[in-house]
């Protein structure tokens, strides 16, 4: 929401893949003006969930993942491990109790998975990864770290 608020103050429309919203209506008069490109909460309600993806080419450090987060739930997909996780954030804010195998929340998990897949289809950025020139230097750096660790062992 911070990025969208800054863009709104600058009069710049956020990219369509951005999921946040301009929160200036919380501290400014309830109207769109020449300085703010987005409208107030009455026109654009708060989102109820958001999708995130953590792309990573070197699974040795931190595996790539995607997730759907709501106020109550967090559904995580780890594609490299063909694994999913489900956490009840209200009862387990530290995400210590994975409910993936809990049959009592199967319906909830199916709904979250469906919404996750819907947002992934809409928002997935296919430019991530080693073919993305902006990532090459960082990936080279990680490769050098990995080689140095292997030489130590």
mmCIF file of C-alpha atoms in Angstrom, residues 36-151:
data_model
loop_
_atom_site.group_PDB
_atom_site.id
_atom_site.type_symbol
_atom_site.label_atom_id
_atom_site.label_comp_id
_atom_site.label_asym_id
_atom_site.label_seq_id
_atom_site.Cartn_x
_atom_site.Cartn_y
_atom_site.Cartn_z
ATOM 1 C CA UNK A 36 -3.763 11.943 -5.965
ATOM 2 C CA UNK A 37 -4.312 9.557 -8.846
ATOM 3 C CA UNK A 38 -6.445 7.037 -6.975
ATOM 4 C CA UNK A 39 -9.790 7.386 -5.252
ATOM 5 C CA UNK A 40 -10.958 6.776 -1.713
ATOM 6 C CA UNK A 41 -11.978 3.639 0.135
ATOM 7 C CA UNK A 42 -15.652 4.124 -0.702
ATOM 8 C CA UNK A 43 -14.819 3.715 -4.380
ATOM 9 C CA UNK A 44 -12.014 1.177 -3.972
ATOM 10 C CA UNK A 45 -12.536 -1.120 -0.961
ATOM 11 C CA UNK A 46 -9.683 -2.732 0.926
ATOM 12 C CA UNK A 47 -8.532 -6.024 -0.489
ATOM 13 C CA UNK A 48 -9.347 -9.145 1.471
ATOM 14 C CA UNK A 49 -6.331 -11.148 0.342
ATOM 15 C CA UNK A 50 -3.066 -10.819 -1.493
ATOM 16 C CA UNK A 51 -0.811 -13.050 -3.548
ATOM 17 C CA UNK A 52 2.949 -13.031 -3.264
ATOM 18 C CA UNK A 53 5.688 -14.882 -5.018
ATOM 19 C CA UNK A 54 9.248 -15.358 -3.954
ATOM 20 C CA UNK A 55 11.180 -16.412 -7.039
ATOM 21 C CA UNK A 56 14.577 -17.921 -6.459
ATOM 22 C CA UNK A 57 16.720 -19.849 -8.897
ATOM 23 C CA UNK A 58 19.089 -21.320 -6.320
ATOM 24 C CA UNK A 59 16.900 -23.612 -4.224
ATOM 25 C CA UNK A 60 19.819 -24.375 -1.894
ATOM 26 C CA UNK A 61 19.393 -21.078 -0.050
ATOM 27 C CA UNK A 62 15.653 -20.380 0.076
ATOM 28 C CA UNK A 63 13.196 -22.257 -2.089
ATOM 29 C CA UNK A 64 10.891 -20.433 -4.466
ATOM 30 C CA UNK A 65 7.369 -20.090 -3.184
ATOM 31 C CA UNK A 66 4.030 -18.469 -3.848
ATOM 32 C CA UNK A 67 1.327 -17.754 -1.308
ATOM 33 C CA UNK A 68 -2.125 -16.379 -0.700
ATOM 34 C CA UNK A 69 -2.537 -14.417 2.522
ATOM 35 C CA UNK A 70 -5.808 -13.348 4.128
ATOM 36 C CA UNK A 71 -6.430 -11.863 7.554
ATOM 37 C CA UNK A 72 -7.046 -15.342 8.957
ATOM 38 C CA UNK A 73 -5.146 -17.742 6.663
ATOM 39 C CA UNK A 74 -1.877 -18.231 4.806
ATOM 40 C CA UNK A 75 -1.667 -20.818 2.022
ATOM 41 C CA UNK A 76 1.868 -21.461 0.718
ATOM 42 C CA UNK A 77 2.948 -23.430 -2.356
ATOM 43 C CA UNK A 78 6.553 -24.701 -2.657
ATOM 44 C CA UNK A 79 6.748 -25.855 -6.307
ATOM 45 C CA UNK A 80 10.284 -27.289 -6.101
ATOM 46 C CA UNK A 81 9.141 -29.643 -3.351
ATOM 47 C CA UNK A 82 5.605 -30.251 -4.647
ATOM 48 C CA UNK A 83 4.482 -29.155 -1.164
ATOM 49 C CA UNK A 84 1.755 -26.943 0.254
ATOM 50 C CA UNK A 85 1.259 -25.489 3.712
ATOM 51 C CA UNK A 86 -1.679 -23.910 5.487
ATOM 52 C CA UNK A 87 -1.558 -21.750 8.609
ATOM 53 C CA UNK A 88 -4.311 -20.132 10.651
ATOM 54 C CA UNK A 89 -2.750 -16.712 11.294
ATOM 55 C CA UNK A 90 -5.269 -15.724 13.960
ATOM 56 C CA UNK A 91 -4.608 -18.795 16.097
ATOM 57 C CA UNK A 92 -0.997 -19.355 15.034
ATOM 58 C CA UNK A 93 0.600 -16.005 14.056
ATOM 59 C CA UNK A 94 4.128 -17.467 14.182
ATOM 60 C CA UNK A 95 3.174 -20.178 11.658
ATOM 61 C CA UNK A 96 4.309 -23.073 13.817
ATOM 62 C CA UNK A 97 1.367 -25.444 13.197
ATOM 63 C CA UNK A 98 0.975 -26.515 9.570
ATOM 64 C CA UNK A 99 -2.666 -27.523 9.001
ATOM 65 C CA UNK A 100 -2.106 -29.086 5.581
ATOM 66 C CA UNK A 101 -3.146 -32.567 6.786
ATOM 67 C CA UNK A 102 -5.971 -31.358 9.045
ATOM 68 C CA UNK A 103 -9.184 -32.645 7.452
ATOM 69 C CA UNK A 104 -11.316 -30.147 9.406
ATOM 70 C CA UNK A 105 -9.946 -27.281 7.268
ATOM 71 C CA UNK A 106 -9.868 -29.093 3.923
ATOM 72 C CA UNK A 107 -12.688 -26.966 2.487
ATOM 73 C CA UNK A 108 -10.905 -23.773 3.527
ATOM 74 C CA UNK A 109 -7.653 -24.988 1.996
ATOM 75 C CA UNK A 110 -9.377 -25.856 -1.279
ATOM 76 C CA UNK A 111 -10.919 -22.359 -1.474
ATOM 77 C CA UNK A 112 -7.576 -20.731 -0.699
ATOM 78 C CA UNK A 113 -5.782 -22.908 -3.274
ATOM 79 C CA UNK A 114 -8.375 -21.943 -5.893
ATOM 80 C CA UNK A 115 -7.982 -18.213 -5.133
ATOM 81 C CA UNK A 116 -4.165 -18.612 -5.052
ATOM 82 C CA UNK A 117 -4.205 -20.206 -8.495
ATOM 83 C CA UNK A 118 -6.555 -17.506 -9.823
ATOM 84 C CA UNK A 119 -4.259 -14.694 -8.628
ATOM 85 C CA UNK A 120 -1.151 -16.536 -9.789
ATOM 86 C CA UNK A 121 -2.615 -16.725 -13.281
ATOM 87 C CA UNK A 122 -3.405 -12.987 -13.183
ATOM 88 C CA UNK A 123 -0.247 -11.706 -11.521
ATOM 89 C CA UNK A 124 2.613 -14.166 -12.062
ATOM 90 C CA UNK A 125 5.691 -12.385 -13.357
ATOM 91 C CA UNK A 126 7.374 -14.675 -15.880
ATOM 92 C CA UNK A 127 10.429 -12.405 -16.138
ATOM 93 C CA UNK A 128 11.843 -13.638 -12.815
ATOM 94 C CA UNK A 129 14.763 -15.968 -12.843
ATOM 95 C CA UNK A 130 18.240 -16.294 -14.294
ATOM 96 C CA UNK A 131 17.190 -15.174 -17.774
ATOM 97 C CA UNK A 132 16.169 -11.819 -16.321
ATOM 98 C CA UNK A 133 19.226 -9.573 -16.894
ATOM 99 C CA UNK A 134 18.516 -7.711 -13.656
ATOM 100 C CA UNK A 135 19.070 -10.956 -11.718
ATOM 101 C CA UNK A 136 22.244 -12.172 -13.423
ATOM 102 C CA UNK A 137 24.746 -10.305 -11.236
ATOM 103 C CA UNK A 138 23.060 -11.431 -8.057
ATOM 104 C CA UNK A 139 22.827 -15.025 -9.240
ATOM 105 C CA UNK A 140 26.530 -14.964 -10.185
ATOM 106 C CA UNK A 141 27.271 -13.694 -6.676
ATOM 107 C CA UNK A 142 25.249 -16.525 -5.121
ATOM 108 C CA UNK A 143 27.022 -19.063 -7.335
ATOM 109 C CA UNK A 144 30.409 -17.768 -6.163
ATOM 110 C CA UNK A 145 29.317 -18.061 -2.525
ATOM 111 C CA UNK A 146 28.149 -21.617 -3.164
ATOM 112 C CA UNK A 147 31.480 -22.538 -4.828
ATOM 113 C CA UNK A 148 33.441 -21.039 -1.919
ATOM 114 C CA UNK A 149 31.393 -23.047 0.577
ATOM 115 C CA UNK A 150 31.961 -26.223 -1.420
ATOM 116 C CA UNK A 151 35.731 -25.588 -1.445
#
